mmCIF file of C-alpha atoms and ligand atoms in Angstrom:
data_model
loop_
_atom_site.group_PDB
_atom_site.id
_atom_site.type_symbol
_atom_site.label_atom_id
_atom_site.label_comp_id
_atom_site.label_asym_id
_atom_site.label_seq_id
_atom_site.Cartn_x
_atom_site.Cartn_y
_atom_site.Cartn_z
ATOM 1 C CA UNK A 21 -22.296 7.092 -5.041
ATOM 2 C CA UNK A 22 -20.199 4.142 -6.128
ATOM 3 C CA UNK A 23 -16.453 4.514 -6.689
ATOM 4 C CA UNK A 24 -15.187 2.443 -9.617
ATOM 5 C CA UNK A 25 -11.997 1.178 -7.974
ATOM 6 C CA UNK A 26 -11.085 0.457 -4.378
ATOM 7 C CA UNK A 27 -7.448 0.638 -3.315
ATOM 8 C CA UNK A 28 -5.586 -0.192 -0.140
ATOM 9 C CA UNK A 29 -2.375 1.795 0.228
ATOM 10 C CA UNK A 30 -0.176 1.270 3.266
ATOM 11 C CA UNK A 31 3.236 1.571 4.843
ATOM 12 C CA UNK A 32 3.374 -1.185 7.449
ATOM 13 C CA UNK A 33 6.675 -2.775 8.500
ATOM 14 C CA UNK A 34 5.144 -4.877 11.300
ATOM 15 C CA UNK A 35 1.774 -5.418 9.547
ATOM 16 C CA UNK A 36 -0.626 -3.918 12.109
ATOM 17 C CA UNK A 37 -1.620 -1.072 9.760
ATOM 18 C CA UNK A 38 -2.112 -3.572 6.950
ATOM 19 C CA UNK A 39 -4.390 -5.733 9.114
ATOM 20 C CA UNK A 40 -6.569 -2.763 10.110
ATOM 21 C CA UNK A 41 -6.898 -1.576 6.511
ATOM 22 C CA UNK A 42 -7.800 -5.063 5.299
ATOM 23 C CA UNK A 43 -10.568 -5.275 7.898
ATOM 24 C CA UNK A 44 -11.940 -1.837 6.958
ATOM 25 C CA UNK A 45 -11.991 -2.987 3.324
ATOM 26 C CA UNK A 46 -13.895 -6.147 4.309
ATOM 27 C CA UNK A 47 -16.438 -3.959 6.107
ATOM 28 C CA UNK A 48 -16.913 -1.791 3.025
ATOM 29 C CA UNK A 49 -17.604 -5.051 1.227
ATOM 30 C CA UNK A 50 -16.232 -4.133 -2.199
ATOM 31 C CA UNK A 51 -13.607 -5.997 -4.134
ATOM 32 C CA UNK A 52 -10.307 -4.233 -3.580
ATOM 33 C CA UNK A 53 -8.889 -3.684 -7.016
ATOM 34 C CA UNK A 54 -5.361 -2.827 -5.991
ATOM 35 C CA UNK A 55 -3.057 -3.214 -3.050
ATOM 36 C CA UNK A 56 -0.320 -0.614 -3.008
ATOM 37 C CA UNK A 57 2.133 -1.687 -0.333
ATOM 38 C CA UNK A 58 4.615 1.179 0.004
ATOM 39 C CA UNK A 59 6.578 -0.318 2.897
ATOM 40 C CA UNK A 60 9.618 -1.193 0.799
ATOM 41 C CA UNK A 61 11.612 1.482 -0.973
ATOM 42 C CA UNK A 62 11.415 -0.476 -4.268
ATOM 43 C CA UNK A 63 7.619 -0.039 -4.384
ATOM 44 C CA UNK A 64 7.790 3.611 -3.433
ATOM 45 C CA UNK A 65 10.039 4.186 -6.452
ATOM 46 C CA UNK A 66 7.198 3.111 -8.793
ATOM 47 C CA UNK A 67 5.034 5.975 -10.007
ATOM 48 C CA UNK A 68 1.489 5.741 -8.582
ATOM 49 C CA UNK A 69 -1.513 6.121 -10.923
ATOM 50 C CA UNK A 70 -3.625 9.275 -10.996
ATOM 51 C CA UNK A 71 -6.692 8.340 -8.944
ATOM 52 C CA UNK A 72 -10.008 9.190 -10.620
ATOM 53 C CA UNK A 73 -13.361 7.740 -9.607
ATOM 54 C CA UNK A 74 -11.685 5.749 -6.837
ATOM 55 C CA UNK A 75 -11.681 5.242 -3.097
ATOM 56 C CA UNK A 76 -8.258 4.879 -1.488
ATOM 57 C CA UNK A 77 -7.927 3.661 2.084
ATOM 58 C CA UNK A 78 -4.471 4.966 2.987
ATOM 59 C CA UNK A 79 -2.670 4.020 6.159
ATOM 60 C CA UNK A 80 0.573 4.402 8.051
ATOM 61 C CA UNK A 81 1.851 3.905 11.582
ATOM 62 C CA UNK A 82 2.547 6.821 13.887
ATOM 63 C CA UNK A 83 6.256 7.474 14.394
ATOM 64 C CA UNK A 84 6.972 10.066 17.114
ATOM 65 C CA UNK A 85 3.553 11.629 16.715
ATOM 66 C CA UNK A 86 3.958 12.079 12.951
ATOM 67 C CA UNK A 87 3.922 9.981 9.789
ATOM 68 C CA UNK A 88 7.055 7.955 9.004
ATOM 69 C CA UNK A 89 9.180 10.172 6.736
ATOM 70 C CA UNK A 90 9.194 7.818 3.717
ATOM 71 C CA UNK A 91 5.443 7.297 3.879
ATOM 72 C CA UNK A 92 4.789 11.046 4.114
ATOM 73 C CA UNK A 93 7.012 11.667 1.079
ATOM 74 C CA UNK A 94 5.075 9.083 -0.933
ATOM 75 C CA UNK A 95 1.643 10.394 0.086
ATOM 76 C CA UNK A 96 2.763 13.931 -0.783
ATOM 77 C CA UNK A 97 3.503 12.809 -4.359
ATOM 78 C CA UNK A 98 0.043 11.324 -5.062
ATOM 79 C CA UNK A 99 -2.388 12.864 -7.554
ATOM 80 C CA UNK A 100 -6.154 12.554 -7.410
ATOM 81 C CA UNK A 101 -8.943 14.036 -9.514
ATOM 82 C CA UNK A 102 -12.229 13.561 -7.755
ATOM 83 C CA UNK A 103 -11.134 10.514 -5.748
ATOM 84 C CA UNK A 104 -12.130 9.747 -2.175
ATOM 85 C CA UNK A 105 -9.686 8.970 0.627
ATOM 86 C CA UNK A 106 -9.984 7.296 4.003
ATOM 87 C CA UNK A 107 -6.844 8.270 5.953
ATOM 88 C CA UNK A 108 -5.990 5.861 8.796
ATOM 89 C CA UNK A 109 -3.138 5.857 11.301
ATOM 90 C CA UNK A 110 -2.174 3.037 13.643
ATOM 91 C CA UNK A 111 -0.313 3.793 16.858
ATOM 92 C CA UNK A 112 1.213 1.855 19.728
ATOM 93 C CA UNK A 113 -1.123 2.955 22.555
ATOM 94 C CA UNK A 114 0.854 6.110 23.444
ATOM 95 C CA UNK A 115 -0.707 8.809 21.225
ATOM 96 C CA UNK A 116 -1.187 9.677 17.578
ATOM 97 C CA UNK A 117 -0.574 13.409 18.132
ATOM 98 C CA UNK A 118 -0.619 15.124 14.694
ATOM 99 C CA UNK A 119 -0.183 12.076 12.452
ATOM 100 C CA UNK A 120 -3.825 11.705 11.393
ATOM 101 C CA UNK A 121 -4.140 15.407 10.629
ATOM 102 C CA UNK A 122 -0.885 15.219 8.650
ATOM 103 C CA UNK A 123 -2.194 12.306 6.569
ATOM 104 C CA UNK A 124 -5.576 13.939 5.989
ATOM 105 C CA UNK A 125 -3.849 17.193 4.957
ATOM 106 C CA UNK A 126 -1.509 15.370 2.567
ATOM 107 C CA UNK A 127 -4.459 13.554 1.002
ATOM 108 C CA UNK A 128 -6.266 16.894 0.581
ATOM 109 C CA UNK A 129 -3.209 18.528 -1.021
ATOM 110 C CA UNK A 130 -3.018 15.621 -3.478
ATOM 111 C CA UNK A 131 -6.607 16.306 -4.570
ATOM 112 C CA UNK A 132 -8.465 13.659 -2.542
ATOM 113 C CA UNK A 133 -11.703 14.327 -0.709
ATOM 114 C CA UNK A 134 -11.561 12.741 2.744
ATOM 115 C CA UNK A 135 -14.731 10.784 3.435
ATOM 116 C CA UNK A 136 -13.764 9.333 6.816
ATOM 117 C CA UNK A 137 -10.661 8.806 8.945
ATOM 118 C CA UNK A 138 -9.542 6.621 11.799
ATOM 119 C CA UNK A 139 -6.888 6.129 14.452
ATOM 120 C CA UNK A 140 -6.428 2.516 15.531
ATOM 121 C CA UNK A 141 -4.075 0.755 17.916
ATOM 122 C CA UNK A 142 -1.421 -1.822 17.019
ATOM 123 C CA UNK A 143 1.222 -3.633 19.015
ATOM 124 C CA UNK A 144 4.050 -1.179 19.581
ATOM 125 C CA UNK A 145 7.107 -1.737 17.401
ATOM 126 C CA UNK A 146 9.209 -1.714 20.597
ATOM 127 C CA UNK A 147 7.018 -4.319 22.359
ATOM 128 C CA UNK A 148 8.935 -7.408 23.493
ATOM 129 C CA UNK A 149 8.612 -10.301 25.953
ATOM 130 C CA UNK A 150 10.394 -8.065 28.437
ATOM 131 C CA UNK A 151 8.370 -4.888 27.841
ATOM 132 C CA UNK A 152 4.751 -5.379 26.754
ATOM 133 C CA UNK A 153 3.253 -2.373 24.945
ATOM 134 C CA UNK A 154 -0.163 -2.893 23.324
ATOM 135 C CA UNK A 155 0.814 -6.550 22.954
ATOM 136 C CA UNK A 156 -1.105 -8.515 20.300
ATOM 137 C CA UNK A 157 -3.123 -5.577 19.097
ATOM 138 C CA UNK A 158 -5.083 -5.227 16.942
ATOM 139 C CA UNK A 159 -7.118 -7.885 18.754
ATOM 140 C CA UNK A 160 -10.608 -9.149 17.899
ATOM 141 C CA UNK A 161 -12.278 -6.081 19.403
ATOM 142 C CA UNK A 162 -10.078 -3.754 17.331
ATOM 143 C CA UNK A 163 -10.719 -5.727 14.154
ATOM 144 C CA UNK A 164 -14.475 -5.731 14.799
ATOM 145 C CA UNK A 165 -14.316 -1.942 15.153
ATOM 146 C CA UNK A 166 -12.349 -1.653 11.918
ATOM 147 C CA UNK A 167 -14.966 -3.807 10.161
ATOM 148 C CA UNK A 168 -17.807 -1.696 11.616
ATOM 149 C CA UNK A 169 -16.018 1.451 10.414
ATOM 150 C CA UNK A 170 -15.949 -0.055 6.921
ATOM 151 C CA UNK A 171 -19.694 -0.790 7.110
ATOM 152 C CA UNK A 172 -20.342 2.811 8.086
ATOM 153 C CA UNK A 173 -18.301 4.049 5.116
ATOM 154 C CA UNK A 174 -20.360 1.786 2.812
ATOM 155 C CA UNK A 175 -23.596 3.275 4.190
ATOM 156 C CA UNK A 176 -22.326 6.826 3.637
ATOM 157 C CA UNK A 177 -21.347 5.959 0.064
ATOM 158 C CA UNK A 178 -24.887 4.642 -0.525
ATOM 159 C CA UNK A 179 -26.359 7.851 0.867
ATOM 160 C CA UNK A 180 -24.468 10.441 -1.190
ATOM 161 C CA UNK A 181 -25.165 11.427 -4.760
ATOM 162 C CA UNK A 182 -21.953 13.229 -5.652
ATOM 163 C CA UNK A 183 -18.674 14.562 -4.257
ATOM 164 C CA UNK A 184 -20.331 17.959 -3.737
ATOM 165 C CA UNK A 185 -22.460 16.412 -0.978
ATOM 166 C CA UNK A 186 -19.400 15.740 1.215
ATOM 167 C CA UNK A 187 -18.577 18.352 3.850
ATOM 168 C CA UNK A 188 -14.999 18.931 5.119
ATOM 169 C CA UNK A 189 -13.757 16.315 7.570
ATOM 170 C CA UNK A 190 -12.250 17.378 10.892
ATOM 171 C CA UNK A 191 -9.750 15.196 12.791
ATOM 172 C CA UNK A 192 -7.705 15.808 15.958
ATOM 173 C CA UNK A 193 -4.228 17.290 15.660
ATOM 174 C CA UNK A 194 -2.436 20.616 15.532
ATOM 175 C CA UNK A 195 -0.693 22.627 12.875
ATOM 176 C CA UNK A 196 2.249 23.332 12.865
ATOM 177 C CA UNK A 197 2.696 19.613 13.434
ATOM 178 C CA UNK A 198 4.812 18.186 16.204
ATOM 179 C CA UNK A 199 8.458 18.919 15.436
ATOM 180 C CA UNK A 200 10.542 16.042 14.114
ATOM 181 C CA UNK A 201 13.690 15.841 16.220
ATOM 182 C CA UNK A 202 16.450 14.395 14.034
ATOM 183 C CA UNK A 203 17.913 11.222 15.533
ATOM 184 C CA UNK A 204 21.419 10.207 14.604
ATOM 185 C CA UNK A 205 22.055 6.610 13.538
ATOM 186 C CA UNK A 206 21.498 4.283 16.497
ATOM 187 C CA UNK A 207 23.000 0.850 16.899
ATOM 188 C CA UNK A 208 20.180 -0.694 18.925
ATOM 189 C CA UNK A 209 20.024 -4.299 17.693
ATOM 190 C CA UNK A 210 22.081 -7.208 18.945
ATOM 191 C CA UNK A 211 22.328 -10.503 17.037
ATOM 192 C CA UNK A 212 22.853 -13.329 19.510
ATOM 193 C CA UNK A 213 24.490 -16.712 18.993
ATOM 194 C CA UNK A 214 21.007 -18.181 18.343
ATOM 195 C CA UNK A 215 21.180 -16.743 14.806
ATOM 196 C CA UNK A 216 21.043 -19.642 12.343
ATOM 197 C CA UNK A 217 21.537 -17.535 9.225
ATOM 198 C CA UNK A 218 17.994 -18.098 7.894
ATOM 199 C CA UNK A 219 17.841 -14.635 6.291
ATOM 200 C CA UNK A 220 14.230 -13.958 7.347
ATOM 201 C CA UNK A 221 15.275 -10.589 8.817
ATOM 202 C CA UNK A 222 16.787 -9.497 5.494
ATOM 203 C CA UNK A 223 13.487 -10.162 3.708
ATOM 204 C CA UNK A 224 11.502 -8.420 6.474
ATOM 205 C CA UNK A 225 13.583 -5.234 6.503
ATOM 206 C CA UNK A 226 11.922 -2.472 4.468
ATOM 207 C CA UNK A 227 15.114 -0.445 4.156
ATOM 208 C CA UNK A 228 17.672 -3.051 3.069
ATOM 209 C CA UNK A 229 19.466 -2.235 6.290
ATOM 210 C CA UNK A 230 20.796 -5.701 7.183
ATOM 211 C CA UNK A 231 24.174 -6.928 5.975
ATOM 212 C CA UNK A 232 24.082 -10.709 5.573
ATOM 213 C CA UNK A 233 27.807 -10.759 4.899
ATOM 214 C CA UNK A 234 28.489 -9.275 8.339
ATOM 215 C CA UNK A 235 26.587 -11.663 10.597
ATOM 216 C CA UNK A 236 23.298 -9.914 9.854
ATOM 217 C CA UNK A 237 24.474 -6.665 11.395
ATOM 218 C CA UNK A 238 22.285 -3.562 11.038
ATOM 219 C CA UNK A 239 23.377 -0.756 8.730
ATOM 220 C CA UNK A 240 22.479 1.939 11.222
ATOM 221 C CA UNK A 241 22.438 4.852 8.774
ATOM 222 C CA UNK A 242 19.589 3.175 6.823
ATOM 223 C CA UNK A 243 17.609 1.792 9.777
ATOM 224 C CA UNK A 244 14.230 3.392 10.612
ATOM 225 C CA UNK A 245 13.869 1.499 13.964
ATOM 226 C CA UNK A 246 10.699 -0.233 12.740
ATOM 227 C CA UNK A 247 11.666 -3.519 14.508
ATOM 228 C CA UNK A 248 10.231 -5.644 11.682
ATOM 229 C CA UNK A 249 13.433 -7.715 11.707
ATOM 230 C CA UNK A 250 13.251 -8.311 15.465
ATOM 231 C CA UNK A 251 9.615 -9.430 15.279
ATOM 232 C CA UNK A 252 10.245 -11.660 12.254
ATOM 233 C CA UNK A 253 13.364 -13.477 13.524
ATOM 234 C CA UNK A 254 12.249 -17.131 14.014
ATOM 235 C CA UNK A 255 14.641 -18.095 16.847
ATOM 236 C CA UNK A 256 14.393 -14.667 18.526
ATOM 237 C CA UNK A 257 18.077 -14.005 17.898
ATOM 238 C CA UNK A 258 17.584 -10.314 17.052
ATOM 239 C CA UNK A 259 16.986 -8.376 20.223
ATOM 240 C CA UNK A 260 17.124 -4.792 21.451
ATOM 241 C CA UNK A 261 20.463 -3.927 23.035
ATOM 242 C CA UNK A 262 20.682 -2.089 26.331
ATOM 243 C CA UNK A 263 20.545 1.602 25.338
ATOM 244 C CA UNK A 264 18.251 4.588 24.704
ATOM 245 C CA UNK A 265 15.635 2.756 22.623
ATOM 246 C CA UNK A 266 15.301 -0.054 25.130
ATOM 247 C CA UNK A 267 14.915 2.681 27.765
ATOM 248 C CA UNK A 268 12.035 4.140 25.715
ATOM 249 C CA UNK A 269 10.441 0.674 25.515
ATOM 250 C CA UNK A 270 10.638 0.301 29.286
ATOM 251 C CA UNK A 271 9.132 3.762 29.903
ATOM 252 C CA UNK A 272 6.310 3.120 27.424
ATOM 253 C CA UNK A 273 5.500 -0.237 29.021
ATOM 254 C CA UNK A 274 5.233 1.510 32.394
ATOM 255 C CA UNK A 275 3.326 4.627 31.287
ATOM 256 C CA UNK A 276 1.155 3.543 28.368
ATOM 257 C CA UNK A 277 -0.453 0.376 29.683
ATOM 258 C CA UNK A 278 -4.009 1.785 29.983
ATOM 259 C CA UNK A 279 -5.885 0.490 26.967
ATOM 260 C CA UNK A 280 -6.754 3.094 24.342
ATOM 261 C CA UNK A 281 -9.607 2.502 21.917
ATOM 262 C CA UNK A 282 -9.919 3.182 18.181
ATOM 263 C CA UNK A 283 -11.450 6.502 17.134
ATOM 264 C CA UNK A 284 -13.217 7.153 13.850
ATOM 265 C CA UNK A 285 -14.356 10.359 12.171
ATOM 266 C CA UNK A 286 -16.896 10.751 9.379
ATOM 267 C CA UNK A 287 -17.341 13.697 7.008
ATOM 268 C CA UNK A 288 -20.730 15.355 7.175
ATOM 269 C CA UNK A 289 -22.981 14.950 4.129
HETATM 270 C C1 FMN B 1014 10.295 5.029 15.389
HETATM 271 C C2 FMN B 1014 8.936 4.735 15.946
HETATM 272 C C3 FMN B 1014 8.201 5.732 16.588
HETATM 273 C C4 FMN B 1014 6.935 5.447 17.108
HETATM 274 N N1 FMN B 1014 6.215 6.477 17.671
HETATM 275 C C5 FMN B 1014 4.993 6.217 18.204
HETATM 276 C C6 FMN B 1014 4.214 7.273 18.784
HETATM 277 O O1 FMN B 1014 4.563 8.444 18.751
HETATM 278 N N2 FMN B 1014 3.049 6.939 19.404
HETATM 279 C C7 FMN B 1014 2.607 5.643 19.474
HETATM 280 O O2 FMN B 1014 1.591 5.400 20.117
HETATM 281 N N3 FMN B 1014 3.274 4.634 18.838
HETATM 282 C C8 FMN B 1014 4.447 4.901 18.208
HETATM 283 N N4 FMN B 1014 5.142 3.894 17.560
HETATM 284 C C9 FMN B 1014 4.520 2.553 17.450
HETATM 285 C C10 FMN B 1014 3.834 2.289 16.109
HETATM 286 O O3 FMN B 1014 3.042 3.378 15.726
HETATM 287 C C11 FMN B 1014 2.938 1.048 16.227
HETATM 288 O O4 FMN B 1014 3.651 -0.036 16.724
HETATM 289 C C12 FMN B 1014 2.282 0.633 14.910
HETATM 290 O O5 FMN B 1014 1.305 -0.339 15.209
HETATM 291 C C13 FMN B 1014 3.271 0.043 13.912
HETATM 292 O O6 FMN B 1014 2.632 -0.120 12.671
HETATM 293 P P1 FMN B 1014 3.004 -1.274 11.610
HETATM 294 O O7 FMN B 1014 2.724 -2.578 12.310
HETATM 295 O O8 FMN B 1014 2.052 -1.039 10.505
HETATM 296 O O9 FMN B 1014 4.434 -1.125 11.252
HETATM 297 C C14 FMN B 1014 6.399 4.139 17.022
HETATM 298 C C15 FMN B 1014 7.141 3.135 16.373
HETATM 299 C C16 FMN B 1014 8.388 3.430 15.847
HETATM 300 C C17 FMN B 1014 9.148 2.342 15.142
HETATM 301 S S1 SF4 B 1015 17.196 -3.211 10.395
HETATM 302 FE FE1 SF4 B 1015 16.116 -1.377 11.056
HETATM 303 S S2 SF4 B 1015 14.856 -0.810 9.257
HETATM 304 FE FE2 SF4 B 1015 15.479 -2.931 8.985
HETATM 305 S S3 SF4 B 1015 13.799 -4.130 9.841
HETATM 306 FE FE3 SF4 B 1015 15.337 -3.903 11.452
HETATM 307 S S4 SF4 B 1015 14.666 -2.092 12.585
HETATM 308 FE FE4 SF4 B 1015 13.566 -2.043 10.608
HETATM 309 S S1 SF4 B 1016 16.136 -13.781 11.121
HETATM 310 FE FE1 SF4 B 1016 17.258 -14.075 13.033
HETATM 311 S S2 SF4 B 1016 18.118 -16.111 12.841
HETATM 312 FE FE2 SF4 B 1016 17.499 -15.498 10.785
HETATM 313 S S3 SF4 B 1016 19.346 -14.527 9.908
HETATM 314 FE FE3 SF4 B 1016 18.175 -12.907 10.832
HETATM 315 S S4 SF4 B 1016 19.037 -12.684 12.893
HETATM 316 FE FE4 SF4 B 1016 19.692 -14.665 12.122
#
């Protein structure tokens, strides 16, 4: 079976999900026809196509054991008629809890048939020089595994005649999914005197949550805590303030240092 179009669709503020998906696509070895980067709200506002004889590798990071809210809303609005999906989540070496199941379920509700799925590890959004959490992942080993996963998907595609040959895919997770505990706006970023006004953080922020007219302060009611601005700041002038989120970073660096490995799941056929 040969899908006509290959798509990469991802929400990825700090680019680890994007890097994993790109490597899976390389392993599949087909030209990717479209990249649908849904990280920024502007792109999520554009209506997606109806996916027909396509394969969509769809990915998102794990936020508190679930999908990021904006990504989940976008995935829930997709429409597919006979298209294949490869749901992938990327997490910061704590756990992916119900996020992969949530993504697979959303893909199924949108009409996709899940061919394979994966949970990979990326540097934690809250990782810093002070608190290392899955630092520099995905590394070469992770990327090799993503590539090998892509190769496996290509072999399955070669071996199946039609969609009817694909059996339901099972992935870890529980339903009802882990409860989302609403978090009030949190002022967790400090801009130090090293800020030179370059504006890189404004371009990196997926939520337009940085006010350049107010010394690059964070608009806390829009912020999703993705830390893309902190990681992108060239002089390292954006840092986590002392407070609850920095406390979480410290705890994670102490409790989640044992290396976790990628897991992949293939549908029977
Ligand atoms: C608000 C928030 C919640 C997170 N929750 C989890 C989690 O529950 N488990 C985990 O292992 N990593 C968690 N992470 C880390 C991200 O899943 C991880 O860093 C991922 O690689 C980020 O993907 P990206 O680079 O595509 O943005 C969280 C990150 C953020 C910002
Ligand atoms: S301001 Fe908030 S939403 Fe914007 S990049 Fe920084 S952490 Fe992410
Ligand atoms: S990226 Fe850093 S240095 Fe540049 S404007 Fe933002 S806070 Fe200032």
